[in-house]
Amino acid sequence: MDAVYEINLAKTEFREAYNTGDLERLLRVYADAFTDMSVGIPSFFGGEARQVLRSRLAKLFLNYRAKLVISIIDIQVLGATAYDYGWHDMTLTPKADGEPVRTRQRYFELWKKDAEGRWRIALYIDNMDLPPSMPDQEFVMPQTIQQEVMWA
């Protein structure tokens, strides 16, 4: 089977796992040991990443119904490694009272084949998407934004 097709299938599993609230299905898309650089949380590596992701998703699926729409910009395969990037557009509807919350994140995923030859996410990075802009617009330099440093 073509690698791009296999990764597209894995992304379908990723989407459907969110849309059905199936934690175990979603975790199967990730490598046993991966790196998680999700927006708004510290980075986690290896087994810790899986443990933290499991905890975060369990709380999410307990409290919300998710509707994920994925827009893949590109998938590039480089042997037993590949990457894809695009947007994750998520609507979270509270299971209790409350208004739905919609987010749109830019993402990058590094994929690697596991021992059985299945594609798994080895590195996940995302950040909040911003509205389109003209290239000559003035932008904030992220390096100049003061951030509270918790370690020193």
GROMACS .gro file of N, CA and C in nm:
model
  456
    1MET      N    1   0.085  -0.119   0.000
    1MET     CA    2   0.000   0.000   0.000
    1MET      C    3   0.089   0.124   0.000
    2ASP      N    4   0.046   0.227  -0.067
    2ASP     CA    5   0.118   0.353  -0.077
    2ASP      C    6   0.125   0.422   0.060
    3ALA      N    7   0.241   0.476   0.095
    3ALA     CA    8   0.261   0.538   0.227
    3ALA      C    9   0.170   0.659   0.248
    4VAL      N   10   0.151   0.741   0.147
    4VAL     CA   11   0.063   0.857   0.161
    4VAL      C   12  -0.080   0.811   0.191
    5TYR      N   13  -0.123   0.707   0.124
    5TYR     CA   14  -0.256   0.651   0.149
    5TYR      C   15  -0.266   0.599   0.292
    6GLU      N   16  -0.163   0.527   0.338
    6GLU     CA   17  -0.163   0.472   0.475
    6GLU      C   18  -0.169   0.583   0.579
    7ILE      N   19  -0.097   0.692   0.557
    7ILE     CA   20  -0.100   0.804   0.652
    7ILE      C   21  -0.236   0.872   0.647
    8ASN      N   22  -0.293   0.885   0.528
    8ASN     CA   23  -0.430   0.938   0.519
    8ASN      C   24  -0.529   0.851   0.596
    9LEU      N   25  -0.514   0.720   0.590
    9LEU     CA   26  -0.599   0.630   0.667
    9LEU      C   27  -0.579   0.653   0.817
   10ALA      N   28  -0.454   0.669   0.858
   10ALA     CA   29  -0.426   0.695   1.000
   10ALA      C   30  -0.486   0.828   1.044
   11LYS      N   31  -0.481   0.929   0.957
   11LYS     CA   32  -0.544   1.058   0.990
   11LYS      C   33  -0.696   1.044   0.999
   12THR      N   34  -0.753   0.956   0.917
   12THR     CA   35  -0.897   0.928   0.928
   12THR      C   36  -0.928   0.866   1.063
   13GLU      N   37  -0.845   0.772   1.107
   13GLU     CA   38  -0.861   0.712   1.241
   13GLU      C   39  -0.850   0.820   1.349
   14PHE      N   40  -0.754   0.909   1.334
   14PHE     CA   41  -0.734   1.021   1.427
   14PHE      C   42  -0.862   1.103   1.437
   15ARG      N   43  -0.916   1.141   1.321
   15ARG     CA   44  -1.038   1.223   1.318
   15ARG      C   45  -1.156   1.149   1.379
   16GLU      N   46  -1.177   1.025   1.336
   16GLU     CA   47  -1.292   0.949   1.384
   16GLU      C   48  -1.281   0.917   1.533
   17ALA      N   49  -1.162   0.900   1.583
   17ALA     CA   50  -1.144   0.877   1.727
   17ALA      C   51  -1.190   0.999   1.806
   18TYR      N   52  -1.153   1.118   1.759
   18TYR     CA   53  -1.203   1.240   1.824
   18TYR      C   54  -1.355   1.249   1.812
   19ASN      N   55  -1.406   1.226   1.693
   19ASN     CA   56  -1.549   1.245   1.668
   19ASN      C   57  -1.637   1.144   1.740
   20THR      N   58  -1.580   1.031   1.779
   20THR     CA   59  -1.656   0.931   1.854
   20THR      C   60  -1.616   0.927   2.002
   21GLY      N   61  -1.518   1.008   2.040
   21GLY     CA   62  -1.473   1.010   2.179
   21GLY      C   63  -1.404   0.881   2.220
   22ASP      N   64  -1.335   0.817   2.127
   22ASP     CA   65  -1.272   0.687   2.152
   22ASP      C   66  -1.124   0.706   2.184
   23LEU      N   67  -1.093   0.710   2.311
   23LEU     CA   68  -0.958   0.735   2.360
   23LEU      C   69  -0.858   0.632   2.309
   24GLU      N   70  -0.890   0.505   2.322
   24GLU     CA   71  -0.796   0.400   2.282
   24GLU      C   72  -0.769   0.402   2.131
   25ARG      N   73  -0.871   0.429   2.055
   25ARG     CA   74  -0.856   0.440   1.909
   25ARG      C   75  -0.760   0.552   1.874
   26LEU      N   76  -0.772   0.664   1.943
   26LEU     CA   77  -0.685   0.778   1.917
   26LEU      C   78  -0.541   0.747   1.958
   27LEU      N   79  -0.524   0.686   2.073
   27LEU     CA   80  -0.388   0.654   2.120
   27LEU      C   81  -0.316   0.558   2.025
   28ARG      N   82  -0.390   0.472   1.956
   28ARG     CA   83  -0.327   0.377   1.862
   28ARG      C   84  -0.262   0.447   1.743
   29VAL      N   85  -0.298   0.572   1.717
   29VAL     CA   86  -0.238   0.646   1.605
   29VAL      C   87  -0.099   0.696   1.643
   30TYR      N   88  -0.071   0.706   1.772
   30TYR     CA   89   0.057   0.754   1.821
   30TYR      C   90   0.154   0.639   1.845
   31ALA      N   91   0.285   0.667   1.828
   31ALA     CA   92   0.388   0.570   1.863
   31ALA      C   93   0.384   0.546   2.015
   32ASP      N   94   0.435   0.433   2.057
   32ASP     CA   95   0.438   0.403   2.200
   32ASP      C   96   0.513   0.510   2.278
   33ALA      N   97   0.621   0.558   2.221
   33ALA     CA   98   0.699   0.667   2.279
   33ALA      C   99   0.704   0.777   2.174
   34PHE      N  100   0.646   0.892   2.204
   34PHE     CA  101   0.644   1.002   2.108
   34PHE      C  102   0.675   1.132   2.180
   35THR      N  103   0.684   1.240   2.105
   35THR     CA  104   0.708   1.372   2.160
   35THR      C  105   0.584   1.456   2.135
   36ASP      N  106   0.536   1.520   2.242
   36ASP     CA  107   0.416   1.603   2.233
   36ASP      C  108   0.453   1.747   2.264
   37MET      N  109   0.441   1.833   2.165
   37MET     CA  110   0.466   1.976   2.181
   37MET      C  111   0.338   2.052   2.149
   38SER      N  112   0.229   2.014   2.218
   38SER     CA  113   0.099   2.078   2.198
   38SER      C  114   0.099   2.217   2.259
   39VAL      N  115   0.023   2.305   2.196
   39VAL     CA  116   0.010   2.442   2.244
   39VAL      C  117  -0.050   2.444   2.385
   40GLY      N  118   0.002   2.531   2.468
   40GLY     CA  119  -0.057   2.555   2.599
   40GLY      C  120  -0.015   2.461   2.710
   41ILE      N  121   0.069   2.363   2.679
   41ILE     CA  122   0.117   2.272   2.783
   41ILE      C  123   0.267   2.255   2.767
   42PRO      N  124   0.336   2.207   2.872
   42PRO     CA  125   0.479   2.178   2.856
   42PRO      C  126   0.500   2.066   2.754
   43SER      N  127   0.620   2.054   2.704
   43SER     CA  128   0.655   1.943   2.615
   43SER      C  129   0.671   1.815   2.696
   44PHE      N  130   0.629   1.704   2.638
   44PHE     CA  131   0.645   1.574   2.701
   44PHE      C  132   0.706   1.478   2.601
   45PHE      N  133   0.785   1.384   2.652
   45PHE     CA  134   0.863   1.294   2.569
   45PHE      C  135   0.843   1.150   2.613
   46GLY      N  136   0.849   1.059   2.515
   46GLY     CA  137   0.844   0.916   2.545
   46GLY      C  138   0.714   0.872   2.610
   47GLY      N  139   0.727   0.784   2.709
   47GLY     CA  140   0.611   0.731   2.779
   47GLY      C  141   0.531   0.837   2.853
   48GLU      N  142   0.599   0.942   2.900
   48GLU     CA  143   0.528   1.051   2.968
   48GLU      C  144   0.428   1.118   2.874
   49ALA      N  145   0.465   1.132   2.748
   49ALA     CA  146   0.375   1.196   2.650
   49ALA      C  147   0.246   1.117   2.639
   50ARG      N  148   0.256   0.985   2.633
   50ARG     CA  149   0.136   0.900   2.624
   50ARG      C  150   0.052   0.912   2.750
   51GLN      N  151   0.117   0.912   2.865
   51GLN     CA  152   0.046   0.923   2.993
   51GLN      C  153  -0.030   1.056   3.002
   52VAL      N  154   0.034   1.165   2.967
   52VAL     CA  155  -0.029   1.297   2.973
   52VAL      C  156  -0.140   1.307   2.869
   53LEU      N  157  -0.116   1.259   2.748
   53LEU     CA  158  -0.218   1.263   2.644
   53LEU      C  159  -0.341   1.183   2.686
   54ARG      N  160  -0.320   1.065   2.742
   54ARG     CA  161  -0.431   0.982   2.789
   54ARG      C  162  -0.515   1.059   2.892
   55SER      N  163  -0.449   1.121   2.987
   55SER     CA  164  -0.519   1.196   3.092
   55SER      C  165  -0.596   1.315   3.033
   56ARG      N  166  -0.531   1.391   2.945
   56ARG     CA  167  -0.595   1.508   2.884
   56ARG      C  168  -0.718   1.468   2.802
   57LEU      N  169  -0.703   1.362   2.722
   57LEU     CA  170  -0.813   1.320   2.636
   57LEU      C  171  -0.928   1.259   2.715
   58ALA      N  172  -0.895   1.186   2.821
   58ALA     CA  173  -1.002   1.128   2.905
   58ALA      C  174  -1.089   1.240   2.962
   59LYS      N  175  -1.027   1.348   3.010
   59LYS     CA  176  -1.102   1.463   3.062
   59LYS      C  177  -1.182   1.531   2.951
   60LEU      N  178  -1.119   1.546   2.835
   60LEU     CA  179  -1.186   1.610   2.722
   60LEU      C  180  -1.312   1.532   2.683
   61PHE      N  181  -1.297   1.401   2.663
   61PHE     CA  182  -1.409   1.319   2.619
   61PHE      C  183  -1.515   1.303   2.727
   62LEU      N  184  -1.476   1.317   2.852
   62LEU     CA  185  -1.573   1.311   2.962
   62LEU      C  186  -1.665   1.433   2.960
   63ASN      N  187  -1.607   1.548   2.926
   63ASN     CA  188  -1.680   1.674   2.936
   63ASN      C  189  -1.735   1.730   2.805
   64TYR      N  190  -1.685   1.682   2.691
   64TYR     CA  191  -1.723   1.740   2.562
   64TYR      C  192  -1.749   1.632   2.457
   65ARG      N  193  -1.831   1.667   2.360
   65ARG     CA  194  -1.842   1.593   2.235
   65ARG      C  195  -1.759   1.672   2.134
   66ALA      N  196  -1.670   1.604   2.067
   66ALA     CA  197  -1.579   1.670   1.973
   66ALA      C  198  -1.623   1.647   1.829
   67LYS      N  199  -1.602   1.748   1.748
   67LYS     CA  200  -1.619   1.739   1.603
   67LYS      C  201  -1.492   1.796   1.542
   68LEU      N  202  -1.410   1.708   1.485
   68LEU     CA  203  -1.282   1.749   1.427
   68LEU      C  204  -1.289   1.743   1.276
   69VAL      N  205  -1.245   1.851   1.213
   69VAL     CA  206  -1.229   1.856   1.068
   69VAL      C  207  -1.081   1.879   1.042
   70ILE      N  208  -1.023   1.795   0.959
   70ILE     CA  209  -0.880   1.803   0.930
   70ILE      C  210  -0.860   1.851   0.787
   71SER      N  211  -0.773   1.948   0.770
   71SER     CA  212  -0.731   1.992   0.637
   71SER      C  213  -0.581   1.966   0.627
   72ILE      N  214  -0.546   1.866   0.550
   72ILE     CA  215  -0.404   1.832   0.529
   72ILE      C  216  -0.352   1.916   0.413
   73ILE      N  217  -0.245   1.989   0.438
   73ILE     CA  218  -0.183   2.065   0.331
   73ILE      C  219  -0.096   1.973   0.246
   74ASP      N  220  -0.014   1.892   0.314
   74ASP     CA  221   0.079   1.807   0.240
   74ASP      C  222   0.124   1.692   0.328
   75ILE      N  223   0.157   1.581   0.263
   75ILE     CA  224   0.223   1.466   0.327
   75ILE      C  225   0.347   1.437   0.245
   76GLN      N  226   0.461   1.434   0.311
   76GLN     CA  227   0.588   1.403   0.245
   76GLN      C  228   0.646   1.278   0.309
   77VAL      N  229   0.679   1.180   0.227
   77VAL     CA  230   0.735   1.054   0.274
   77VAL      C  231   0.883   1.051   0.242
   78LEU      N  232   0.963   1.018   0.343
   78LEU     CA  233   1.108   1.011   0.330
   78LEU      C  234   1.153   0.874   0.383
   79GLY      N  235   1.128   0.769   0.309
   79GLY     CA  236   1.162   0.635   0.354
   79GLY      C  237   1.066   0.588   0.463
   80ALA      N  238   1.124   0.552   0.580
   80ALA     CA  239   1.043   0.504   0.693
   80ALA      C  240   1.000   0.619   0.784
   81THR      N  241   1.021   0.742   0.736
   81THR     CA  242   0.979   0.862   0.808
   81THR      C  243   0.895   0.946   0.712
   82ALA      N  244   0.798   1.016   0.768
   82ALA     CA  245   0.715   1.105   0.686
   82ALA      C  246   0.670   1.221   0.774
   83TYR      N  247   0.622   1.325   0.710
   83TYR     CA  248   0.562   1.434   0.786
   83TYR      C  249   0.439   1.485   0.712
   84ASP      N  250   0.348   1.540   0.790
   84ASP     CA  251   0.234   1.608   0.731
   84ASP      C  252   0.207   1.732   0.813
   85TYR      N  253   0.136   1.824   0.751
   85TYR     CA  254   0.101   1.947   0.822
   85TYR      C  255  -0.027   2.002   0.763
   86GLY      N  256  -0.095   2.083   0.843
   86GLY     CA  257  -0.221   2.140   0.800
   86GLY      C  258  -0.294   2.204   0.915
   87TRP      N  259  -0.427   2.189   0.916
   87TRP     CA  260  -0.510   2.251   1.020
   87TRP      C  261  -0.601   2.147   1.084
   88HIS      N  262  -0.621   2.161   1.212
   88HIS     CA  263  -0.723   2.087   1.286
   88HIS      C  264  -0.826   2.188   1.332
   89ASP      N  265  -0.945   2.175   1.281
   89ASP     CA  266  -1.056   2.264   1.317
   89ASP      C  267  -1.148   2.184   1.409
   90MET      N  268  -1.156   2.223   1.536
   90MET     CA  269  -1.227   2.145   1.637
   90MET      C  270  -1.340   2.226   1.698
   91THR      N  271  -1.457   2.162   1.708
   91THR     CA  272  -1.568   2.219   1.781
   91THR      C  273  -1.596   2.126   1.899
   92LEU      N  274  -1.591   2.181   2.018
   92LEU     CA  275  -1.618   2.106   2.140
   92LEU      C  276  -1.751   2.153   2.198
   93THR      N  277  -1.845   2.061   2.207
   93THR     CA  278  -1.976   2.092   2.262
   93THR      C  279  -1.983   2.033   2.402
   94PRO      N  280  -2.004   2.118   2.503
   94PRO     CA  281  -2.010   2.066   2.640
   94PRO      C  282  -2.123   1.965   2.656
   95LYS      N  283  -2.097   1.856   2.728
   95LYS     CA  284  -2.201   1.757   2.756
   95LYS      C  285  -2.300   1.812   2.858
   96ALA      N  286  -2.253   1.905   2.941
   96ALA     CA  287  -2.341   1.978   3.031
   96ALA      C  288  -2.381   2.106   2.958
   97ASP      N  289  -2.439   2.199   3.029
   97ASP     CA  290  -2.478   2.327   2.967
   97ASP      C  291  -2.355   2.405   2.922
   98GLY      N  292  -2.375   2.485   2.820
   98GLY     CA  293  -2.269   2.572   2.773
   98GLY      C  294  -2.266   2.579   2.622
   99GLU      N  295  -2.201   2.681   2.575
   99GLU     CA  296  -2.188   2.705   2.432
   99GLU      C  297  -2.070   2.624   2.377
  100PRO      N  298  -2.081   2.581   2.250
  100PRO     CA  299  -1.968   2.513   2.187
  100PRO      C  300  -1.845   2.604   2.179
  101VAL      N  301  -1.729   2.543   2.183
  101VAL     CA  302  -1.601   2.614   2.172
  101VAL      C  303  -1.535   2.566   2.044
  102ARG      N  304  -1.495   2.662   1.960
  102ARG     CA  305  -1.430   2.626   1.834
  102ARG      C  306  -1.287   2.677   1.834
  103THR      N  307  -1.195   2.589   1.795
  103THR     CA  308  -1.055   2.627   1.781
  103THR      C  309  -1.005   2.579   1.645
  104ARG      N  310  -0.906   2.648   1.596
  104ARG     CA  311  -0.840   2.608   1.472
  104ARG      C  312  -0.691   2.616   1.499
  105GLN      N  313  -0.624   2.502   1.483
  105GLN     CA  314  -0.482   2.495   1.512
  105GLN      C  315  -0.405   2.451   1.388
  106ARG      N  316  -0.287   2.510   1.374
  106ARG     CA  317  -0.193   2.463   1.273
  106ARG      C  318  -0.118   2.346   1.337
  107TYR      N  319  -0.092   2.242   1.261
  107TYR     CA  320  -0.022   2.127   1.318
  107TYR      C  321   0.089   2.079   1.225
  108PHE      N  322   0.183   2.009   1.287
  108PHE     CA  323   0.289   1.938   1.216
  108PHE      C  324   0.304   1.804   1.285
  109GLU      N  325   0.306   1.697   1.207
  109GLU     CA  326   0.325   1.563   1.263
  109GLU      C  327   0.440   1.494   1.190
  110LEU      N  328   0.527   1.434   1.268
  110LEU     CA  329   0.633   1.349   1.214
  110LEU      C  330   0.587   1.205   1.236
  111TRP      N  331   0.585   1.128   1.130
  111TRP     CA  332   0.539   0.989   1.134
  111TRP      C  333   0.658   0.895   1.118
  112LYS      N  334   0.654   0.783   1.188
  112LYS     CA  335   0.755   0.678   1.172
  112LYS      C  336   0.683   0.544   1.168
  113LYS      N  337   0.744   0.449   1.101
  113LYS     CA  338   0.688   0.315   1.097
  113LYS      C  339   0.726   0.241   1.226
  114ASP      N  340   0.628   0.169   1.282
  114ASP     CA  341   0.657   0.089   1.401
  114ASP      C  342   0.713  -0.048   1.358
  115ALA      N  343   0.737  -0.137   1.455
  115ALA     CA  344   0.797  -0.267   1.426
  115ALA      C  345   0.712  -0.350   1.330
  116GLU      N  346   0.580  -0.328   1.329
  116GLU     CA  347   0.491  -0.402   1.239
  116GLU      C  348   0.473  -0.331   1.105
  117GLY      N  349   0.542  -0.219   1.085
  117GLY     CA  350   0.534  -0.147   0.958
  117GLY      C  351   0.416  -0.051   0.948
  118ARG      N  352   0.352  -0.020   1.061
  118ARG     CA  353   0.239   0.073   1.061
  118ARG      C  354   0.289   0.214   1.091
  119TRP      N  355   0.231   0.312   1.024
  119TRP     CA  356   0.267   0.452   1.047
  119TRP      C  357   0.207   0.500   1.179
  120ARG      N  358   0.292   0.563   1.262
  120ARG     CA  359   0.250   0.615   1.392
  120ARG      C  360   0.309   0.755   1.409
  121ILE      N  361   0.237   0.842   1.481
  121ILE     CA  362   0.287   0.977   1.508
  121ILE      C  363   0.399   0.968   1.610
  122ALA      N  364   0.516   1.018   1.573
  122ALA     CA  365   0.633   1.019   1.661
  122ALA      C  366   0.658   1.157   1.721
  123LEU      N  367   0.607   1.261   1.657
  123LEU     CA  368   0.623   1.399   1.704
  123LEU      C  369   0.499   1.476   1.664
  124TYR      N  370   0.440   1.543   1.762
  124TYR     CA  371   0.321   1.625   1.735
  124TYR      C  372   0.349   1.767   1.784
  125ILE      N  373   0.329   1.865   1.696
  125ILE     CA  374   0.346   2.006   1.730
  125ILE      C  375   0.224   2.080   1.678
  126ASP      N  376   0.168   2.170   1.759
  126ASP     CA  377   0.061   2.255   1.709
  126ASP      C  378   0.069   2.393   1.773
  127ASN      N  379  -0.002   2.486   1.713
  127ASN     CA  380  -0.018   2.620   1.770
  127ASN      C  381  -0.146   2.680   1.713
  128MET      N  382  -0.191   2.785   1.774
  128MET     CA  383  -0.318   2.846   1.732
  128MET      C  384  -0.302   2.910   1.595
  129ASP      N  385  -0.400   2.889   1.511
  129ASP     CA  386  -0.400   2.950   1.379
  129ASP      C  387  -0.443   3.096   1.392
  130LEU      N  388  -0.402   3.176   1.298
  130LEU     CA  389  -0.437   3.317   1.294
  130LEU      C  390  -0.502   3.347   1.160
  131PRO      N  391  -0.583   3.452   1.152
  131PRO     CA  392  -0.646   3.485   1.024
  131PRO      C  393  -0.540   3.518   0.918
  132PRO      N  394  -0.572   3.496   0.791
  132PRO     CA  395  -0.479   3.531   0.684
  132PRO      C  396  -0.445   3.680   0.688
  133SER      N  397  -0.331   3.713   0.632
  133SER     CA  398  -0.284   3.850   0.634
  133SER      C  399  -0.201   3.876   0.508
  134MET      N  400  -0.183   4.003   0.480
  134MET     CA  401  -0.097   4.040   0.368
  134MET      C  402   0.049   4.029   0.414
  135PRO      N  403   0.140   3.990   0.324
  135PRO     CA  404   0.279   3.971   0.363
  135PRO      C  405   0.349   4.098   0.411
  136ASP      N  406   0.302   4.216   0.370
  136ASP     CA  407   0.369   4.340   0.410
  136ASP      C  408   0.316   4.396   0.542
  137GLN      N  409   0.226   4.324   0.607
  137GLN     CA  410   0.173   4.369   0.736
  137GLN      C  411   0.283   4.358   0.843
  138GLU      N  412   0.276   4.445   0.941
  138GLU     CA  413   0.370   4.439   1.052
  138GLU      C  414   0.327   4.328   1.148
  139PHE      N  415   0.421   4.244   1.189
  139PHE     CA  416   0.392   4.133   1.279
  139PHE      C  417   0.473   4.145   1.407
  140VAL      N  418   0.416   4.096   1.513
  140VAL     CA  419   0.487   4.090   1.641
  140VAL      C  420   0.598   3.987   1.628
  141MET      N  421   0.714   4.020   1.681
  141MET     CA  422   0.823   3.923   1.686
  141MET      C  423   0.799   3.836   1.808
  142PRO      N  424   0.771   3.706   1.791
  142PRO     CA  425   0.741   3.622   1.907
  142PRO      C  426   0.851   3.624   2.013
  143GLN      N  427   0.974   3.643   1.970
  143GLN     CA  428   1.086   3.645   2.064
  143GLN      C  429   1.080   3.765   2.159
  144THR      N  430   1.001   3.868   2.123
  144THR     CA  431   0.996   3.987   2.208
  144THR      C  432   0.880   3.984   2.307
  145ILE      N  433   0.797   3.881   2.301
  145ILE     CA  434   0.686   3.870   2.394
  145ILE      C  435   0.738   3.814   2.525
  146GLN      N  436   0.719   3.890   2.631
  146GLN     CA  437   0.766   3.844   2.762
  146GLN      C  438   0.683   3.726   2.807
  147GLN      N  439   0.753   3.623   2.849
  147GLN     CA  440   0.688   3.501   2.895
  147GLN      C  441   0.736   3.474   3.037
  148GLU      N  442   0.643   3.439   3.121
  148GLU     CA  443   0.681   3.406   3.257
  148GLU      C  444   0.759   3.275   3.255
  149VAL      N  445   0.879   3.280   3.308
  149VAL     CA  446   0.963   3.161   3.310
  149VAL      C  447   0.947   3.095   3.446
  150MET      N  448   0.907   2.971   3.443
  150MET     CA  449   0.879   2.898   3.568
  150MET      C  450   1.003   2.828   3.622
  151TRP      N  451   1.106   2.823   3.545
  151TRP     CA  452   1.229   2.759   3.590
  151TRP      C  453   1.344   2.856   3.570
  152ALA      N  454   1.435   2.854   3.657
  152ALA     CA  455   1.553   2.941   3.642
  152ALA      C  456   1.661   2.896   3.737
   0.00000   0.00000   0.00000
